[in-house]
Amino acid sequence: MFRAVMFIVFGVCFIAFGGYLVIDDNNLARAQAEVVRVSGVDGAEWRSTVRFTTVAGEQVTEDLHPSARKPERGDRVEIRYKARNPSYAHFPEDGQNLYLYPGLGVLLIGVAAFWIVRLNRGPR
């Protein structure tokens, strides 16, 4: 029974953390950026350097996290970034896997419910 309770507690924590990530990602600002440079990290990932204007009107040039996306130099692309910290920028599709943590949380709670039902289903 203790395991089931711990799975429920961790499941709720995962769901809460995942909810925070979803809310944080929805609060990111969007911008159209110009690709300044593209360099290869390895055969499957590329690092893009982009130039964009923030909502505050500041011109910023930033390296994005390595991505499977390979834009060409001069392309206009959409990015997402934190308004207070424009160095945190990424392509929208390269954001965090937002539903991983809530999914794990639901899975943990489901396993706990299964254990509780199974433990309480004894001979009567």
Coordinates of N, CA and C in Angstrom, one line a residue:
M1 N 0.8 -1.2 0.0 CA 0.0 0.0 0.0 C 0.9 1.3 0.0
F2 N 2.0 1.2 0.7 CA 2.9 2.3 0.7 C 3.4 2.7 -0.7
R3 N 3.7 1.7 -1.5 CA 4.2 1.9 -2.9 C 3.1 2.7 -3.6
A4 N 1.9 2.2 -3.5 CA 0.8 2.9 -4.2 C 0.7 4.3 -3.8
V5 N 0.8 4.6 -2.6 CA 0.7 6.0 -2.1 C 1.9 6.8 -2.7
M6 N 3.0 6.3 -2.7 CA 4.2 7.0 -3.2 C 4.0 7.2 -4.7
F7 N 3.5 6.2 -5.4 CA 3.2 6.4 -6.9 C 2.2 7.5 -7.1
I8 N 1.2 7.6 -6.3 CA 0.3 8.7 -6.4 C 0.9 10.1 -6.1
V9 N 1.7 10.1 -5.1 CA 2.4 11.4 -4.7 C 3.3 11.8 -5.9
F10 N 4.1 10.9 -6.4 CA 5.0 11.2 -7.5 C 4.3 11.6 -8.7
G11 N 3.2 10.9 -9.0 CA 2.3 11.1 -10.1 C 1.8 12.6 -10.1
V12 N 1.3 13.0 -8.9 CA 0.8 14.3 -8.8 C 1.9 15.3 -9.0
C13 N 3.1 15.1 -8.4 CA 4.2 16.0 -8.6 C 4.6 16.1 -10.1
F14 N 4.6 15.0 -10.8 CA 4.9 15.0 -12.3 C 3.9 15.8 -13.0
I15 N 2.6 15.6 -12.7 CA 1.5 16.4 -13.3 C 1.7 17.9 -13.1
A16 N 2.0 18.2 -11.8 CA 2.2 19.7 -11.5 C 3.4 20.3 -12.2
F17 N 4.5 19.5 -12.2 CA 5.7 20.0 -12.9 C 5.4 20.2 -14.4
G18 N 4.7 19.2 -15.0 CA 4.4 19.3 -16.4 C 3.4 20.4 -16.7
G19 N 2.5 20.7 -15.8 CA 1.6 21.9 -15.9 C 2.4 23.2 -15.9
Y20 N 3.4 23.2 -15.0 CA 4.2 24.4 -15.0 C 5.0 24.6 -16.3
L21 N 5.5 23.5 -16.9 CA 6.2 23.6 -18.2 C 5.3 24.1 -19.3
V22 N 4.0 23.6 -19.3 CA 3.1 24.0 -20.3 C 2.7 25.5 -20.2
I23 N 2.5 25.9 -19.0 CA 2.2 27.3 -18.7 C 3.4 28.2 -19.1
D24 N 4.6 27.8 -18.7 CA 5.8 28.5 -19.0 C 6.0 28.6 -20.6
D25 N 5.8 27.5 -21.3 CA 5.9 27.5 -22.7 C 4.9 28.4 -23.4
N26 N 3.7 28.5 -22.8 CA 2.6 29.3 -23.4 C 2.9 30.8 -23.2
N27 N 3.8 31.1 -22.2 CA 4.1 32.5 -21.9 C 5.3 33.0 -22.7
L28 N 5.9 32.1 -23.6 CA 7.0 32.6 -24.4 C 6.6 33.5 -25.5
A29 N 7.4 34.5 -25.8 CA 7.1 35.4 -26.9 C 7.5 34.8 -28.2
R30 N 6.8 35.2 -29.2 CA 7.1 34.7 -30.6 C 7.7 35.8 -31.4
A31 N 8.6 35.4 -32.3 CA 9.2 36.4 -33.2 C 9.6 35.8 -34.5
Q32 N 9.6 36.6 -35.5 CA 10.1 36.2 -36.8 C 11.6 36.6 -36.8
A33 N 12.4 35.6 -37.1 CA 13.9 35.8 -37.1 C 14.5 35.5 -38.4
E34 N 15.6 36.1 -38.7 CA 16.4 35.8 -39.9 C 17.6 34.9 -39.5
V35 N 17.8 33.9 -40.3 CA 18.9 33.0 -40.1 C 20.1 33.6 -40.6
V36 N 21.1 33.8 -39.6 CA 22.4 34.4 -40.0 C 23.4 33.4 -40.4
R37 N 23.4 32.2 -39.7 CA 24.4 31.2 -39.9 C 23.9 29.8 -39.5
V38 N 24.3 28.8 -40.2 CA 23.9 27.4 -39.9 C 25.2 26.6 -39.9
S39 N 25.4 25.9 -38.8 CA 26.6 25.0 -38.7 C 26.2 23.6 -38.2
G40 N 26.9 22.6 -38.7 CA 26.6 21.3 -38.3 C 27.1 20.9 -37.0
V41 N 26.3 20.3 -36.1 CA 26.8 19.7 -34.9 C 27.2 18.3 -35.1
D42 N 26.4 17.5 -35.8 CA 26.7 16.2 -36.2 C 25.9 16.0 -37.5
G43 N 25.8 14.8 -38.0 CA 25.1 14.5 -39.2 C 23.6 14.7 -39.1
A44 N 23.0 14.7 -37.9 CA 21.6 14.8 -37.8 C 21.1 16.1 -37.1
E45 N 22.0 16.9 -36.5 CA 21.6 18.1 -35.9 C 22.4 19.3 -36.4
W46 N 21.7 20.5 -36.3 CA 22.3 21.7 -36.8 C 22.1 22.8 -35.8
R47 N 23.1 23.7 -35.7 CA 23.0 24.9 -34.8 C 22.8 26.1 -35.7
S48 N 21.7 26.8 -35.4 CA 21.3 28.0 -36.2 C 21.6 29.2 -35.4
T49 N 22.1 30.2 -36.0 CA 22.3 31.5 -35.4 C 21.2 32.4 -36.0
V50 N 20.4 33.1 -35.2 CA 19.3 33.9 -35.7 C 19.4 35.3 -35.2
R51 N 18.8 36.3 -35.9 CA 18.7 37.7 -35.5 C 17.3 38.0 -35.5
F52 N 16.8 38.6 -34.4 CA 15.4 39.0 -34.3 C 15.3 40.2 -33.4
T53 N 14.1 40.8 -33.4 CA 13.8 42.0 -32.6 C 12.8 41.5 -31.5
T54 N 13.1 41.8 -30.3 CA 12.3 41.4 -29.1 C 11.1 42.3 -29.1
V55 N 10.1 42.0 -28.2 CA 8.9 42.8 -28.0 C 9.3 44.2 -27.4
A56 N 10.5 44.3 -26.8 CA 11.0 45.5 -26.2 C 11.7 46.4 -27.3
G57 N 11.8 45.8 -28.5 CA 12.4 46.6 -29.6 C 13.9 46.4 -29.6
E58 N 14.5 45.5 -28.9 CA 15.9 45.2 -28.9 C 16.3 44.3 -30.0
Q59 N 17.4 44.6 -30.7 CA 17.9 43.7 -31.7 C 18.8 42.6 -31.1
V60 N 18.5 41.3 -31.3 CA 19.2 40.3 -30.6 C 19.7 39.3 -31.7
T61 N 21.0 38.8 -31.5 CA 21.5 37.7 -32.3 C 21.8 36.6 -31.3
E62 N 21.2 35.4 -31.5 CA 21.4 34.3 -30.6 C 21.6 33.0 -31.4
D63 N 22.4 32.1 -30.7 CA 22.5 30.7 -31.2 C 21.4 29.9 -30.6
L64 N 20.7 29.2 -31.4 CA 19.6 28.3 -31.0 C 20.2 27.0 -30.6
H65 N 19.4 26.2 -29.8 CA 19.8 24.9 -29.4 C 20.0 24.0 -30.6
P66 N 20.8 23.0 -30.6 CA 20.9 22.1 -31.8 C 19.5 21.5 -32.1
S67 N 19.3 21.4 -33.4 CA 18.0 21.0 -33.9 C 18.1 20.1 -35.1
A68 N 17.1 19.3 -35.4 CA 17.1 18.5 -36.6 C 16.7 19.4 -37.8
R69 N 16.2 20.5 -37.5 CA 15.7 21.5 -38.6 C 17.0 22.2 -39.1
K70 N 17.1 22.2 -40.5 CA 18.2 22.9 -41.1 C 17.7 24.0 -42.0
P71 N 17.6 25.2 -41.5 CA 17.2 26.3 -42.4 C 18.4 26.8 -43.2
E72 N 18.1 27.5 -44.3 CA 19.2 28.1 -45.1 C 19.5 29.5 -44.6
R73 N 20.7 29.9 -44.8 CA 21.1 31.3 -44.4 C 20.1 32.3 -45.2
G74 N 19.6 33.2 -44.4 CA 18.7 34.2 -45.0 C 17.2 33.9 -44.8
D75 N 16.9 32.7 -44.5 CA 15.5 32.3 -44.3 C 14.9 33.0 -43.1
R76 N 13.6 33.3 -43.2 CA 12.8 33.9 -42.1 C 12.1 32.7 -41.4
V77 N 12.3 32.6 -40.1 CA 11.8 31.5 -39.4 C 11.1 32.0 -38.1
E78 N 10.1 31.3 -37.6 CA 9.5 31.6 -36.4 C 10.3 31.0 -35.2
I79 N 10.5 31.8 -34.1 CA 11.1 31.3 -32.9 C 10.3 31.7 -31.7
R80 N 10.6 31.0 -30.6 CA 10.0 31.4 -29.3 C 11.1 31.7 -28.4
Y81 N 10.9 32.7 -27.5 CA 12.0 33.1 -26.6 C 11.3 33.7 -25.3
K82 N 12.1 33.7 -24.3 CA 11.6 34.3 -23.0 C 11.8 35.8 -23.1
A83 N 10.8 36.6 -22.9 CA 10.9 38.1 -23.0 C 11.9 38.7 -22.1
R84 N 12.1 38.1 -20.9 CA 13.1 38.6 -20.0 C 14.5 38.1 -20.3
N85 N 14.6 37.0 -21.0 CA 15.9 36.4 -21.3 C 15.9 35.9 -22.8
P86 N 16.1 36.8 -23.7 CA 16.1 36.4 -25.1 C 17.1 35.3 -25.5
S87 N 18.1 35.1 -24.7 CA 19.1 34.0 -25.0 C 18.4 32.6 -24.9
Y88 N 17.3 32.5 -24.3 CA 16.5 31.3 -24.2 C 15.6 31.3 -25.4
A89 N 16.1 30.9 -26.5 CA 15.3 30.9 -27.8 C 15.4 29.5 -28.4
H90 N 14.3 29.1 -29.1 CA 14.3 27.8 -29.8 C 13.2 27.9 -30.9
F91 N 13.3 26.9 -31.9 CA 12.3 26.7 -32.8 C 11.1 26.2 -32.0
P92 N 9.8 26.6 -32.4 CA 8.7 26.0 -31.6 C 8.6 24.5 -31.6
E93 N 9.0 23.8 -32.6 CA 8.9 22.4 -32.6 C 10.0 21.7 -31.8
D94 N 11.0 22.5 -31.5 CA 12.1 22.0 -30.7 C 12.0 22.3 -29.2
G95 N 10.8 22.7 -28.8 CA 10.6 23.0 -27.4 C 10.6 21.7 -26.6
Q96 N 10.4 21.9 -25.3 CA 10.4 20.7 -24.4 C 9.3 19.8 -24.8
N97 N 9.4 18.5 -24.6 CA 8.3 17.6 -24.8 C 7.3 17.9 -23.6
L98 N 6.4 18.8 -23.9 CA 5.6 19.3 -22.8 C 4.7 18.3 -22.1
Y99 N 4.3 17.3 -22.8 CA 3.3 16.4 -22.2 C 4.0 15.1 -21.7
L100 N 5.3 15.1 -21.6 CA 6.0 13.9 -21.1 C 5.7 13.8 -19.6
Y101 N 5.9 14.8 -18.8 CA 5.8 14.7 -17.4 C 4.3 14.5 -17.0
P102 N 3.3 15.2 -17.5 CA 1.9 14.9 -17.2 C 1.6 13.5 -17.5
G103 N 2.1 13.0 -18.7 CA 1.8 11.6 -19.1 C 2.4 10.6 -18.1
L104 N 3.6 10.8 -17.7 CA 4.2 10.0 -16.7 C 3.4 10.0 -15.4
G105 N 3.0 11.2 -15.0 CA 2.2 11.3 -13.8 C 0.9 10.5 -13.8
V106 N 0.2 10.6 -15.0 CA -1.0 9.8 -15.1 C -0.7 8.3 -15.1
L107 N 0.4 8.0 -15.7 CA 0.8 6.5 -15.7 C 1.0 6.1 -14.3
L108 N 1.8 6.8 -13.5 CA 2.1 6.4 -12.2 C 0.8 6.3 -11.3
I109 N -0.1 7.3 -11.5 CA -1.4 7.2 -10.7 C -2.2 6.0 -11.2
G110 N -2.1 5.7 -12.5 CA -2.8 4.5 -13.0 C -2.3 3.2 -12.4
V111 N -0.9 3.1 -12.3 CA -0.3 1.9 -11.7 C -0.7 1.8 -10.2
A112 N -0.7 3.0 -9.5 CA -1.1 2.9 -8.1 C -2.5 2.5 -8.0
A113 N -3.4 2.9 -8.8 CA -4.8 2.5 -8.7 C -4.9 1.0 -9.0
F114 N -4.2 0.5 -10.0 CA -4.1 -0.9 -10.2 C -3.7 -1.7 -9.0
W115 N -2.6 -1.3 -8.3 CA -2.1 -1.9 -7.1 C -3.2 -1.9 -6.0
I116 N -3.8 -0.8 -5.8 CA -4.8 -0.7 -4.8 C -6.0 -1.6 -5.0
V117 N -6.4 -1.7 -6.3 CA -7.5 -2.6 -6.6 C -7.1 -4.0 -6.4
R118 N -5.9 -4.3 -6.9 CA -5.4 -5.7 -6.8 C -5.2 -6.1 -5.3
L119 N -4.6 -5.2 -4.5 CA -4.4 -5.6 -3.1 C -5.7 -5.8 -2.3
N120 N -6.7 -5.0 -2.7 CA -8.0 -5.1 -2.0 C -9.0 -6.2 -2.6
R121 N -8.5 -6.9 -3.6 CA -9.3 -7.9 -4.2 C -8.9 -9.3 -3.8
G122 N -9.0 -9.5 -2.5 CA -8.6 -10.8 -2.0 C -9.8 -11.7 -1.7
P123 N -9.6 -12.9 -1.3 CA -10.7 -13.8 -1.0 C -11.5 -13.2 0.2
R124 N -12.8 -13.4 0.1 CA -13.6 -12.8 1.1 C -14.4 -13.9 1.8

